[in-house]
Short mmCIF file of C-alpha atoms and ligand atoms in Angstrom, two decimals:
data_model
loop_
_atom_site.label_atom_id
_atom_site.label_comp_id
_atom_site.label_asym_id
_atom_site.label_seq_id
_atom_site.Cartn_x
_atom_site.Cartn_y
_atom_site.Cartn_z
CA UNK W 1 3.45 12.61 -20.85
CA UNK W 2 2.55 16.71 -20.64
CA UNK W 3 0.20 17.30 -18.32
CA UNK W 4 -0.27 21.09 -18.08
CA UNK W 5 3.08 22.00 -19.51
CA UNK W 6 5.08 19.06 -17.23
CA UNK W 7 6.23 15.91 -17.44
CA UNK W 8 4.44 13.33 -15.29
CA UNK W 9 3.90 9.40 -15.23
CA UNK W 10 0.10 8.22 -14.72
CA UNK W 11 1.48 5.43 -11.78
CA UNK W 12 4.32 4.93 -9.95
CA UNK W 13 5.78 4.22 -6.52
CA UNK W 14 6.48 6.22 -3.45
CA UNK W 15 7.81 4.43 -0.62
CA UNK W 16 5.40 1.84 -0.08
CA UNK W 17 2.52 3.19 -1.87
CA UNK W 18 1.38 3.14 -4.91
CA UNK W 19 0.06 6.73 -7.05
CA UNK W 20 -2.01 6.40 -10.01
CA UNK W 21 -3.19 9.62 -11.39
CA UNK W 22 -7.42 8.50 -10.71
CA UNK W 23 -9.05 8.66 -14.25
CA UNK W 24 -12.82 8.38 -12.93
CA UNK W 25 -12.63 12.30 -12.51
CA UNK W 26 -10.87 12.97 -15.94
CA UNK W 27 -10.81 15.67 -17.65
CA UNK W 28 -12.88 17.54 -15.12
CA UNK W 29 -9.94 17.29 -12.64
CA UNK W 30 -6.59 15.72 -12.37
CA UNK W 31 -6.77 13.93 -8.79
CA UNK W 32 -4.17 10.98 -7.06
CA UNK W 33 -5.38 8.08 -5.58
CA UNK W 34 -3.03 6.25 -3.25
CA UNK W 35 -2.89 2.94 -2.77
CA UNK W 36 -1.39 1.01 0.60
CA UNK W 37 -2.07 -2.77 0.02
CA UNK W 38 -3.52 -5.23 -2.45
CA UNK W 39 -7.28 -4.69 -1.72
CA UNK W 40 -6.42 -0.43 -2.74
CA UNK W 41 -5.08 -2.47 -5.67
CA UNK W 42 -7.85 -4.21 -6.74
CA UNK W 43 -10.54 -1.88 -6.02
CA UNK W 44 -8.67 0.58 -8.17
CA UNK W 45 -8.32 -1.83 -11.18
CA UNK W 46 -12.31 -2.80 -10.79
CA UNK W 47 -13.59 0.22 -10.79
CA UNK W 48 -11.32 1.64 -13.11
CA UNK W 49 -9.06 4.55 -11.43
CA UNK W 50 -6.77 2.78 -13.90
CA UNK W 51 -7.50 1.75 -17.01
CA UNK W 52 -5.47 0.12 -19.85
CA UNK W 53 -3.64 -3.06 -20.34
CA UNK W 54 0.11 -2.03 -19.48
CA UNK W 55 -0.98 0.44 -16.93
CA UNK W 56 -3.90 -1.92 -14.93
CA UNK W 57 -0.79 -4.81 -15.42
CA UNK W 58 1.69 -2.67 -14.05
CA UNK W 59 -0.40 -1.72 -11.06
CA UNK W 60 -1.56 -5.47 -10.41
CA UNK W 61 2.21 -6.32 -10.30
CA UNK W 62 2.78 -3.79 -7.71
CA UNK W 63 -0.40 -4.98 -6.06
CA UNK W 64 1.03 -8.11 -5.33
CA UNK W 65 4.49 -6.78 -4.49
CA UNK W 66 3.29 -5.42 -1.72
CA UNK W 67 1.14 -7.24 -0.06
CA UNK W 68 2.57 -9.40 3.18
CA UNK W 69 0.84 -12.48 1.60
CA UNK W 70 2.04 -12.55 -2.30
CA UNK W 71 -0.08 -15.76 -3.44
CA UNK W 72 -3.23 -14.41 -1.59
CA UNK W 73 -2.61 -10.85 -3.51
CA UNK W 74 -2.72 -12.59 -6.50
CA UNK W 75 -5.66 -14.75 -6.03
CA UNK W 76 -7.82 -11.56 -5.20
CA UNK W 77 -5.96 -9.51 -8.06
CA UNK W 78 -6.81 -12.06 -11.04
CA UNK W 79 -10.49 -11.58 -10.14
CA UNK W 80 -10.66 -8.12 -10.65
CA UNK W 81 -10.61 -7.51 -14.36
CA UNK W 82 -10.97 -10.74 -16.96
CA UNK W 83 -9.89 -9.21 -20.33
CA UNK W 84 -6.58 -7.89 -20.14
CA UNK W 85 -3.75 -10.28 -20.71
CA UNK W 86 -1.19 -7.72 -18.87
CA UNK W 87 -2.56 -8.11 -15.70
CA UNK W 88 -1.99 -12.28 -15.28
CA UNK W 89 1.38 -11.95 -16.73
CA UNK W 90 2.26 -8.98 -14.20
CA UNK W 91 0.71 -11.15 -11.21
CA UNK W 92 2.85 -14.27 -13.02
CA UNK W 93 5.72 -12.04 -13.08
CA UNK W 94 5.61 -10.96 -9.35
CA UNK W 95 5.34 -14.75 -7.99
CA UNK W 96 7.83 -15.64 -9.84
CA UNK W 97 10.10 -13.15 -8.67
CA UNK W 98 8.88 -14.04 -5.30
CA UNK W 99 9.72 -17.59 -5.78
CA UNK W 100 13.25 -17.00 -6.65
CA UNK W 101 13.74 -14.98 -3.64
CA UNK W 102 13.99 -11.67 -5.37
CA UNK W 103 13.06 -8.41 -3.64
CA UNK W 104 9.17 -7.94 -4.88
CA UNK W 105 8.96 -4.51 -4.70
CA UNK W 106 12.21 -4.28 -7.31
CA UNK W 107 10.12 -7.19 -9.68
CA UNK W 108 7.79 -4.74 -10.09
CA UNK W 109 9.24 -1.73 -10.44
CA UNK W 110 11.45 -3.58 -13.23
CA UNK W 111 8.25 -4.80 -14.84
CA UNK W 112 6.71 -1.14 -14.79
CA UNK W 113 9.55 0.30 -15.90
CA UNK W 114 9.64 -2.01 -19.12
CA UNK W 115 6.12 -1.15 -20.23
CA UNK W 116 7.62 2.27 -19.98
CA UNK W 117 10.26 1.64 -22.21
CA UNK W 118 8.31 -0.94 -24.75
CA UNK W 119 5.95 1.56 -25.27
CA UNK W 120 8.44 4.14 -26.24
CA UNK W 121 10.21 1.46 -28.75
CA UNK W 122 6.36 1.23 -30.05
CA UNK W 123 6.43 5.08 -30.31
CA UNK W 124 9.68 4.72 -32.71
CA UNK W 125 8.89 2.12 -34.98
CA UNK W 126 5.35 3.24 -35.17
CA UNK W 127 5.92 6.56 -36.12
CA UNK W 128 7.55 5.00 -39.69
CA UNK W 129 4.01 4.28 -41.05
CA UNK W 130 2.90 8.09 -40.32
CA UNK W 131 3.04 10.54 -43.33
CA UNK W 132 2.97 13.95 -43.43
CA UNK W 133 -0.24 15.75 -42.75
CA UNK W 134 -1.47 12.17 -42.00
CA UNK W 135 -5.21 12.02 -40.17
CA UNK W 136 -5.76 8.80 -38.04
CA UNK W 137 -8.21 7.43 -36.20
CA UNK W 138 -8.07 5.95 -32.45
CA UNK W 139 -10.25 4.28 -30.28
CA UNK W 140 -10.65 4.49 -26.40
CA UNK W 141 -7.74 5.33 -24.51
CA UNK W 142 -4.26 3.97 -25.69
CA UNK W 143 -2.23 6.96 -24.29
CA UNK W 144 -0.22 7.29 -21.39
CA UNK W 145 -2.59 7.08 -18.94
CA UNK W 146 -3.06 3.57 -20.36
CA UNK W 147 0.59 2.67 -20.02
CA UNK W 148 2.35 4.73 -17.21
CA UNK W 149 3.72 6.67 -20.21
CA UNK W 150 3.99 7.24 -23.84
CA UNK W 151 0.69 4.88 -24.72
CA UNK W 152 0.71 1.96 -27.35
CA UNK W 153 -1.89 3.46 -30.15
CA UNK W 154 -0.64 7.20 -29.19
CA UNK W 155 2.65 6.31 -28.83
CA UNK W 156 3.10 6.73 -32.77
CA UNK W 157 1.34 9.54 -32.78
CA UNK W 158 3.05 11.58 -30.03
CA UNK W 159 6.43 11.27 -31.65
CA UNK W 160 4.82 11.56 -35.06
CA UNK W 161 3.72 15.33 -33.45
CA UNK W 162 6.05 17.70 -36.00
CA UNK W 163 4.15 15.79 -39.01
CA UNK W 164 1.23 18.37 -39.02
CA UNK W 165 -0.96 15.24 -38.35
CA UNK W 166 -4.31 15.07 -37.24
CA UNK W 167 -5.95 12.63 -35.24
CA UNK W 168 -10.18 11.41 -35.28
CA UNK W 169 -11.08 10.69 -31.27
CA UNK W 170 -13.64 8.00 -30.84
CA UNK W 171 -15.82 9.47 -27.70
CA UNK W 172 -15.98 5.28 -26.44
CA UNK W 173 -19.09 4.67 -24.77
CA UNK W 174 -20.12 4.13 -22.35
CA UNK W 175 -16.92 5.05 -20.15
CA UNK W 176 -16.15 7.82 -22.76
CA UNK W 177 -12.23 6.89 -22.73
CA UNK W 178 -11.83 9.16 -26.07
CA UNK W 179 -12.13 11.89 -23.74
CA UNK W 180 -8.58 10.90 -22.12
CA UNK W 181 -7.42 10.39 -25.22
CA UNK W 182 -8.21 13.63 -26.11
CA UNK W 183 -7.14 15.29 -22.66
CA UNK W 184 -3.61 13.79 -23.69
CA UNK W 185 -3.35 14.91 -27.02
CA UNK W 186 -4.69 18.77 -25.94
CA UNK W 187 -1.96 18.48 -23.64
CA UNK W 188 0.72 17.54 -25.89
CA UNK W 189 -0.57 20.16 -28.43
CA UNK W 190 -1.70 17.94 -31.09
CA UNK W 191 -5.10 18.44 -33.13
CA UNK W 192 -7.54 16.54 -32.80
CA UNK W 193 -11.08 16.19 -32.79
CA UNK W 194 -13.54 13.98 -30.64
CA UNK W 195 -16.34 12.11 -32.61
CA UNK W 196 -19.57 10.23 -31.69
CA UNK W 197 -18.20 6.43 -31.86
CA UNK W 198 -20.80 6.13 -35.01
CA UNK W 199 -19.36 8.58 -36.67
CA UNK W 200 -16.64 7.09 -37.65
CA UNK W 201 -17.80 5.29 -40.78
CA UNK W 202 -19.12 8.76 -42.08
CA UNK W 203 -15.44 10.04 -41.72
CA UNK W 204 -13.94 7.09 -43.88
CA UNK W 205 -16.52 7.02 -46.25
CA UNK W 206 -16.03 10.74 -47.03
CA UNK W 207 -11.86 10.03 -47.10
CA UNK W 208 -10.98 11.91 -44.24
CA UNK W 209 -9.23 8.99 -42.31
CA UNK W 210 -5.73 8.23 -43.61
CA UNK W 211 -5.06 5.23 -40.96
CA UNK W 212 -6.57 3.67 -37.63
CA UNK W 213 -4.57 2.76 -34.81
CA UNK W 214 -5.76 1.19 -31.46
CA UNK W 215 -4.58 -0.64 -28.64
CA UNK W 216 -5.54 -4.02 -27.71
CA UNK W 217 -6.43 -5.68 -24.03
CA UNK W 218 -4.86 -9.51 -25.58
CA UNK W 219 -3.72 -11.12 -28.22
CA UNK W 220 -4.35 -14.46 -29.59
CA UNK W 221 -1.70 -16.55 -31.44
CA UNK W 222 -3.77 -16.15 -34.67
CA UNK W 223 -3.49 -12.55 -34.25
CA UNK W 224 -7.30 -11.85 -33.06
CA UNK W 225 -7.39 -9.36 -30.76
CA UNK W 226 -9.83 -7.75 -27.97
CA UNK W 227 -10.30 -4.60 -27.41
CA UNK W 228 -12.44 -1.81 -26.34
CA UNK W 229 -15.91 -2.38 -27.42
CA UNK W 230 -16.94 -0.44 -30.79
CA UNK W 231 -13.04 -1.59 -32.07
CA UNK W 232 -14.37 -4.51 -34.73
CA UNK W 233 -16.72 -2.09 -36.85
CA UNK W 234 -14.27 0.25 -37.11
CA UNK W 235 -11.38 -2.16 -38.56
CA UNK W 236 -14.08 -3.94 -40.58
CA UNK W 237 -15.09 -0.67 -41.98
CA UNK W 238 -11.56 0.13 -42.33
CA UNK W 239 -11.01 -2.22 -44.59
CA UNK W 240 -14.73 -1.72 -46.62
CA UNK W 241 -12.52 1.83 -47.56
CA UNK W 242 -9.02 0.32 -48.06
CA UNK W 243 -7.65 2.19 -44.84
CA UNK W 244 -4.36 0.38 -42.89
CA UNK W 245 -5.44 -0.81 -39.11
CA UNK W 246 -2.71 -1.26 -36.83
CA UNK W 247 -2.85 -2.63 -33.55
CA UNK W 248 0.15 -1.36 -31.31
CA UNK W 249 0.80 -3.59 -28.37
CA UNK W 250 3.41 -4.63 -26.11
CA UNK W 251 4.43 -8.58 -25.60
CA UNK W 252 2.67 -8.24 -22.50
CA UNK W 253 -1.14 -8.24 -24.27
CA UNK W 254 -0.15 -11.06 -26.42
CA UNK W 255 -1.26 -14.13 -24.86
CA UNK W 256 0.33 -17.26 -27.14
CA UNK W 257 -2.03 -19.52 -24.91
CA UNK W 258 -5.06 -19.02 -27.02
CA UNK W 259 -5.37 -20.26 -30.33
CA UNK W 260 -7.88 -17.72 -31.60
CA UNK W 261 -10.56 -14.70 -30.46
CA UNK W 262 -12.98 -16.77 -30.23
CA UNK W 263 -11.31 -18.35 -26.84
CA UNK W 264 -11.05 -14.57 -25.03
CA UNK W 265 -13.38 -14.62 -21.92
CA UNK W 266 -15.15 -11.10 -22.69
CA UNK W 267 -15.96 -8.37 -19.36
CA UNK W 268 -19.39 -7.22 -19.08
CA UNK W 269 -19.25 -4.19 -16.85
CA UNK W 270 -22.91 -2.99 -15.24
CA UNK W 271 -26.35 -1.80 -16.68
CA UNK W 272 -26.03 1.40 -14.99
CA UNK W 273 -22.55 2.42 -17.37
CA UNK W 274 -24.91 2.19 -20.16
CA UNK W 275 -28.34 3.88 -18.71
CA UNK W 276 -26.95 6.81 -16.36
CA UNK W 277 -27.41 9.53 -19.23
CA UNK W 278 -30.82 8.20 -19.79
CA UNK W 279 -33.97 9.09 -18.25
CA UNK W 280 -35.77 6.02 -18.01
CA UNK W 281 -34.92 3.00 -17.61
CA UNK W 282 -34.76 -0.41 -19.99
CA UNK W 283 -35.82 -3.34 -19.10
CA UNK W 284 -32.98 -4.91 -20.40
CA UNK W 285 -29.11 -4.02 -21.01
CA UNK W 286 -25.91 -5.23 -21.73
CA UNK W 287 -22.70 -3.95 -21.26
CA UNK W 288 -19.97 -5.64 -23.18
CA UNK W 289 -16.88 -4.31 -22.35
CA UNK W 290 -14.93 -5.39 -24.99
CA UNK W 291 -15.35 -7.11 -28.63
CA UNK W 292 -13.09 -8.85 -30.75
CA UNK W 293 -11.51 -8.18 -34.11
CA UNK W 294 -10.54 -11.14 -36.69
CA UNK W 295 -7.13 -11.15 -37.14
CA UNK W 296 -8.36 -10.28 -41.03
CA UNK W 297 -8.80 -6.54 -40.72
CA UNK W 298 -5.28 -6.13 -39.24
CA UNK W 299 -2.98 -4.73 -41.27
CA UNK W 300 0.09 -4.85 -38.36
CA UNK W 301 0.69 -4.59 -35.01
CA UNK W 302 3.67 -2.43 -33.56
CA UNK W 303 5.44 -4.08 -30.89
CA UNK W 304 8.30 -2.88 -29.15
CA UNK W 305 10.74 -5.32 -31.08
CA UNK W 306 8.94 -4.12 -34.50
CA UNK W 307 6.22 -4.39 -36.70
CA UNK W 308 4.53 -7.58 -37.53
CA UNK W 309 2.82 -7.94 -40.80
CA UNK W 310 -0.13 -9.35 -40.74
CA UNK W 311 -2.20 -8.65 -43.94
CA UNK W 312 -0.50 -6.64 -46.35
O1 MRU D 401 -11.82 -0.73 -20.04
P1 MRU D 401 -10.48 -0.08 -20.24
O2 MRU D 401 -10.56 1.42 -20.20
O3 MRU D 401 -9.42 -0.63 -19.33
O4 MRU D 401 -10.09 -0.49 -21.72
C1 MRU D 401 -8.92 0.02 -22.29
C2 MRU D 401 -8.74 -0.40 -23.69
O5 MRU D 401 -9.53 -1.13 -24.25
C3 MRU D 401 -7.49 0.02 -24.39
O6 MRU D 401 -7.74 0.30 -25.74
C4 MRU D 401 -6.49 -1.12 -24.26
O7 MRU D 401 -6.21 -1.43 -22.94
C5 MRU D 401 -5.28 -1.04 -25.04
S1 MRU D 401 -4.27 0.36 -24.97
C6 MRU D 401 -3.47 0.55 -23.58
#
């Protein structure tokens, strides 16, 4: 990705430590966090210096590649974050490596650097289903900072860029991911514009949305998927207008253990991610950090080895 006119990744490793670019103080200020075992790891996945399926996978893989007790690592990395099916096939990934003897530290630089590349193969065959002067919708942050590089739902769109497109930001409370998303594409030079996250309907309503493409945290066999809270209503209304939703996903969200959404154990983050722009305080609040959307309202989702069709 371009981050003020140069190329950089949002993780990766030097030596024995592990940079992630820290996306708590984004866009305000682009800051590194290192981290030197598993517990750096975890900390950084829970309280979301990284954020994203591929990216909070490929940092739980290297969590657990170097740590001096593997199966320990793993243990206290599974706890961190309950959504995201990247993350237990990363940790899976590691142990296995571990258990055939391989060298760790290579597992997971292998496994990172095939996130890299599958989201790049999502980039190509994605960018097929954009048209010229085409305006699309996105929710939270799918872009490079949620994958190392390229993104999954701004994959696409990057290398869609000479298409004159334009792209709808959902803002995504209460984390406010959209403004990530929007750091990234103001970085790659690509117009955009952030919304409130009910403001999308308005937009489709009035025509102005010519597609909708988000991530998703995992998968179910069915083809129900969870993702950042606020993603259903948009796909049902999506469909309400007749506009394609794609999901764009690596093989690492899909999780072919659960028969449908309804199986998906949900996060719920704290009160205070909800209440700290208020000035009072509720007696009651909850903070689901993801929702899921019926496997209905998906057009397709782009994977690295193509598209799949699911209602067409
Ligand atoms: O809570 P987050 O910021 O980790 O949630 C991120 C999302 O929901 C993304 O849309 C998702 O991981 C898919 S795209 C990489």
């Amino acid at each position: 990705m371009l981050v003020n006119g140069k190329e950089m990744k949002s993780l990766w490793r030097e030596g024995d430590t592990i940079k992630m670019i820290d996306q708590r103080y984004l866009p305000e200020r682009l800051e590194i966090f290192t981290a030197r075992d598993e517990m750096d790891i975890a900390m950084a996945i829970k309280d979301m210096v990284v954020r994203g399926a591929p990216a909070i996978g490929s940092a739980a893989a290297y969590g657990v590649a170097i740590a001096d007790n593997a199966i320990k690592a793993a243990e206290i990395i599974r706890k961190t974050r309950p959504t995201a099916h990247d993350l237990f096939h990363a940790v899976d990934f590691i142990l296995d490596a571990v258990e055939h003897g391989e060298d760790a530290i290579k597992a997971a630089d292998e496994y990172a650097g095939s996130i890299v590349d599958a989201c790049r193969r999502i980039g190509e065959h994605g960018k097929k289903l954009i048209g010229r002067g085409y305006r699309i919708l996105t929710h939270c942050n799918a872009g490079a900072l949620a994958t190392i590089d390229y993104g999954t739902a701004l994959s696409p769109i990057r290398m869609a860029k000479d298409k004159g497109i334009f792209v709808w930001v959902d803002e995504t409370r209460p984390r406010l991911q959209g403004l990530l998303t929007a750091w990234e594409l103001e970085n790659e030079g690509i117009e955009h514009a952030v919304i409130a996250d009910n403001a999308a309907g308005y937009f489709m309503y009035r025509d102005e949305v010519d597609m909708v493409i988000v991530g998703a945290d995992r998968i179910a066999s069915n083809y129900d998927f969870a993702n950042k809270i606020g993603t259903y209503e948009k796909a049902v209304v999506a469909k309400e207008n007749d506009i394609p939703f794609y999901v764009a996903a690596p093989l690492s969200t899909f999780d072919n253990a659960i028969m449908d959404g309804g199986k998906i154990k949900i996060e719920e983050r704290s009160e205070e991610e909800v209440t700290s722009i208020y000035r009072y305080k509720p007696e009651k609040v909850r903070n689901p950090a993801f929702d899921i959307t019926p496997s209905k309202y998906v057009t397709g989702i782009i994977t690295e080895n193509g598209i799949i069709k699911v209602n067409e």
